[in-house]
Amino acid sequence: MSNSPLPYVGVATPQANPTVEIELRRLLEKHAVPLATRLTSAGTTSAERLTEYLEQIGHAIGTFDNLPIAAFAFACTGSSYLLGHEREITLLEQAQRDYRLPVVTATQAIAEELRVRKTRRIAILAPYPQALIDASVKYWQDLGFEVTHCERIDVGDDTRAIYALTDAEVNAALCRVDKSNAHLTLLSGTGMPSITALLAGSDRLISSNLCLTGAVLRRTDRWRANRAIDIHTLLRE
């Protein structure tokens, strides 16, 4: 880890999501300074809001004005699942050209972590409506990963209900995941609390927020590029 002053990291979180700031502040505490902006949308459905969040990523980066952020983290998985990998990459490449800084989405961060760990088979736990569950499975399959099991936490059709989930509910759902054929289990969804489960679990458990932390630290030279992110090491160093 570098001994230079802690870099500022811009983090965009869905407008009603309290979890990202809480978790990333804790995960990045010794390594970087996370500064948040809200992803906003007047959409009346979850799908409309999630789609607009990523389509407007350039606006979210622009809210930091001339603040010298070293990297930008888009902390929403559902947007990428709905738009798909190709559209996601197009939007990110444009944002990086426009703002001349590293930009990474939560889904990109997860894929990066899976590749660092040389992992192809994953089980998923996600608190999504069924349509978003289906989109998430397709997203990972399109990237060449095998989803061996997907356990859904039913929060209804409005993804904003995710933000009311408790650690106990997440842990109970995690016990239902069939992990037998998977290399590891992904807790997908930045609004779902994950730190308690990660601290109690094994190195075969990752989350959207943990992976996003790792991706940001690699892009700011605070974590080695080929080193898997480990929550216990992260919080100790």
PDB file of C-alpha atoms in Angstrom, residues 127-210:
ATOM      1  CA  PRO A 127     -32.713  -9.015  -3.294  1.00  0.00           C
ATOM      2  CA  TYR A 128     -34.186  -8.267  -6.700  1.00  0.00           C
ATOM      3  CA  PRO A 129     -37.512  -8.563  -8.497  1.00  0.00           C
ATOM      4  CA  GLN A 130     -37.536 -11.670 -10.687  1.00  0.00           C
ATOM      5  CA  ALA A 131     -36.988  -9.712 -13.914  1.00  0.00           C
ATOM      6  CA  LEU A 132     -33.807  -8.211 -12.486  1.00  0.00           C
ATOM      7  CA  ILE A 133     -32.684 -11.622 -11.218  1.00  0.00           C
ATOM      8  CA  ASP A 134     -33.060 -12.954 -14.765  1.00  0.00           C
ATOM      9  CA  ALA A 135     -31.140  -9.991 -16.180  1.00  0.00           C
ATOM     10  CA  SER A 136     -28.332 -10.517 -13.672  1.00  0.00           C
ATOM     11  CA  VAL A 137     -27.939 -14.183 -14.568  1.00  0.00           C
ATOM     12  CA  LYS A 138     -27.843 -13.322 -18.282  1.00  0.00           C
ATOM     13  CA  TYR A 139     -25.252 -10.603 -17.652  1.00  0.00           C
ATOM     14  CA  TRP A 140     -22.836 -13.023 -15.973  1.00  0.00           C
ATOM     15  CA  GLN A 141     -23.466 -15.744 -18.520  1.00  0.00           C
ATOM     16  CA  ASP A 142     -22.773 -13.289 -21.345  1.00  0.00           C
ATOM     17  CA  LEU A 143     -19.392 -12.575 -19.721  1.00  0.00           C
ATOM     18  CA  GLY A 144     -18.583 -16.294 -19.672  1.00  0.00           C
ATOM     19  CA  PHE A 145     -19.347 -17.074 -16.028  1.00  0.00           C
ATOM     20  CA  GLU A 146     -21.484 -19.998 -14.922  1.00  0.00           C
ATOM     21  CA  VAL A 147     -24.227 -19.232 -12.406  1.00  0.00           C
ATOM     22  CA  THR A 148     -24.757 -22.464 -10.502  1.00  0.00           C
ATOM     23  CA  HIS A 149     -27.502 -21.170  -8.200  1.00  0.00           C
ATOM     24  CA  CYS A 150     -29.369 -17.898  -7.706  1.00  0.00           C
ATOM     25  CA  GLU A 151     -31.172 -17.329  -4.426  1.00  0.00           C
ATOM     26  CA  ARG A 152     -33.688 -14.485  -4.430  1.00  0.00           C
ATOM     27  CA  ILE A 153     -34.659 -12.391  -1.432  1.00  0.00           C
ATOM     28  CA  ASP A 154     -38.210 -11.285  -2.178  1.00  0.00           C
ATOM     29  CA  VAL A 155     -38.539  -7.535  -1.632  1.00  0.00           C
ATOM     30  CA  GLY A 156     -41.405  -7.010  -4.076  1.00  0.00           C
ATOM     31  CA  ASP A 157     -41.231  -5.057  -7.330  1.00  0.00           C
ATOM     32  CA  ASP A 158     -39.735  -1.849  -5.926  1.00  0.00           C
ATOM     33  CA  THR A 159     -35.960  -2.217  -5.527  1.00  0.00           C
ATOM     34  CA  ARG A 160     -35.952   0.585  -2.947  1.00  0.00           C
ATOM     35  CA  ALA A 161     -37.250  -1.989  -0.462  1.00  0.00           C
ATOM     36  CA  ILE A 162     -33.735  -3.495  -0.513  1.00  0.00           C
ATOM     37  CA  TYR A 163     -32.512  -0.684   1.720  1.00  0.00           C
ATOM     38  CA  ALA A 164     -34.596  -1.913   4.652  1.00  0.00           C
ATOM     39  CA  LEU A 165     -32.945  -5.359   4.728  1.00  0.00           C
ATOM     40  CA  THR A 166     -31.212  -6.322   7.960  1.00  0.00           C
ATOM     41  CA  ASP A 167     -28.036  -8.322   8.556  1.00  0.00           C
ATOM     42  CA  ALA A 168     -30.154 -11.102  10.061  1.00  0.00           C
ATOM     43  CA  GLU A 169     -32.298 -11.357   6.916  1.00  0.00           C
ATOM     44  CA  VAL A 170     -29.218 -11.467   4.703  1.00  0.00           C
ATOM     45  CA  ASN A 171     -27.589 -14.158   6.846  1.00  0.00           C
ATOM     46  CA  ALA A 172     -30.765 -16.249   6.860  1.00  0.00           C
ATOM     47  CA  ALA A 173     -31.013 -16.039   3.072  1.00  0.00           C
ATOM     48  CA  LEU A 174     -27.335 -16.885   2.717  1.00  0.00           C
ATOM     49  CA  CYS A 175     -27.983 -20.178   4.500  1.00  0.00           C
ATOM     50  CA  ARG A 176     -30.424 -21.118   1.734  1.00  0.00           C
ATOM     51  CA  VAL A 177     -27.874 -20.668  -1.070  1.00  0.00           C
ATOM     52  CA  ASP A 178     -26.715 -23.919  -2.661  1.00  0.00           C
ATOM     53  CA  LYS A 179     -22.957 -23.391  -2.696  1.00  0.00           C
ATOM     54  CA  SER A 180     -22.018 -26.979  -3.562  1.00  0.00           C
ATOM     55  CA  ASN A 181     -21.142 -26.393  -7.235  1.00  0.00           C
ATOM     56  CA  ALA A 182     -19.855 -22.824  -6.971  1.00  0.00           C
ATOM     57  CA  HIS A 183     -16.343 -21.521  -6.485  1.00  0.00           C
ATOM     58  CA  LEU A 184     -17.762 -18.650  -4.459  1.00  0.00           C
ATOM     59  CA  THR A 185     -20.971 -16.817  -3.583  1.00  0.00           C
ATOM     60  CA  LEU A 186     -21.738 -13.271  -4.679  1.00  0.00           C
ATOM     61  CA  LEU A 187     -23.907 -10.970  -2.590  1.00  0.00           C
ATOM     62  CA  SER A 188     -25.217  -8.872  -5.485  1.00  0.00           C
ATOM     63  CA  GLY A 189     -26.700  -5.467  -4.799  1.00  0.00           C
ATOM     64  CA  THR A 190     -24.976  -2.427  -3.297  1.00  0.00           C
ATOM     65  CA  GLY A 191     -28.033  -1.612  -1.185  1.00  0.00           C
ATOM     66  CA  MET A 192     -27.933  -4.933   0.653  1.00  0.00           C
ATOM     67  CA  PRO A 193     -25.871  -4.895   3.883  1.00  0.00           C
ATOM     68  CA  SER A 194     -22.887  -7.203   3.452  1.00  0.00           C
ATOM     69  CA  ILE A 195     -20.074  -6.427   5.882  1.00  0.00           C
ATOM     70  CA  THR A 196     -21.421  -8.551   8.750  1.00  0.00           C
ATOM     71  CA  ALA A 197     -21.848 -11.557   6.454  1.00  0.00           C
ATOM     72  CA  LEU A 198     -18.397 -11.044   4.920  1.00  0.00           C
ATOM     73  CA  LEU A 199     -16.690 -10.856   8.300  1.00  0.00           C
ATOM     74  CA  ALA A 200     -18.430 -14.031   9.454  1.00  0.00           C
ATOM     75  CA  GLY A 201     -17.938 -15.874   6.173  1.00  0.00           C
ATOM     76  CA  SER A 202     -15.032 -17.397   4.299  1.00  0.00           C
ATOM     77  CA  ASP A 203     -12.927 -16.226   1.384  1.00  0.00           C
ATOM     78  CA  ARG A 204     -15.549 -17.867  -0.853  1.00  0.00           C
ATOM     79  CA  LEU A 205     -17.932 -14.967  -0.212  1.00  0.00           C
ATOM     80  CA  ILE A 206     -17.802 -11.564  -1.932  1.00  0.00           C
ATOM     81  CA  SER A 207     -20.169  -8.628  -2.274  1.00  0.00           C
ATOM     82  CA  SER A 208     -20.795  -5.793  -4.713  1.00  0.00           C
ATOM     83  CA  ASN A 209     -19.447  -3.227  -2.271  1.00  0.00           C
ATOM     84  CA  LEU A 210     -16.353  -5.256  -1.386  1.00  0.00           C
TER      85      LEU A 210
END
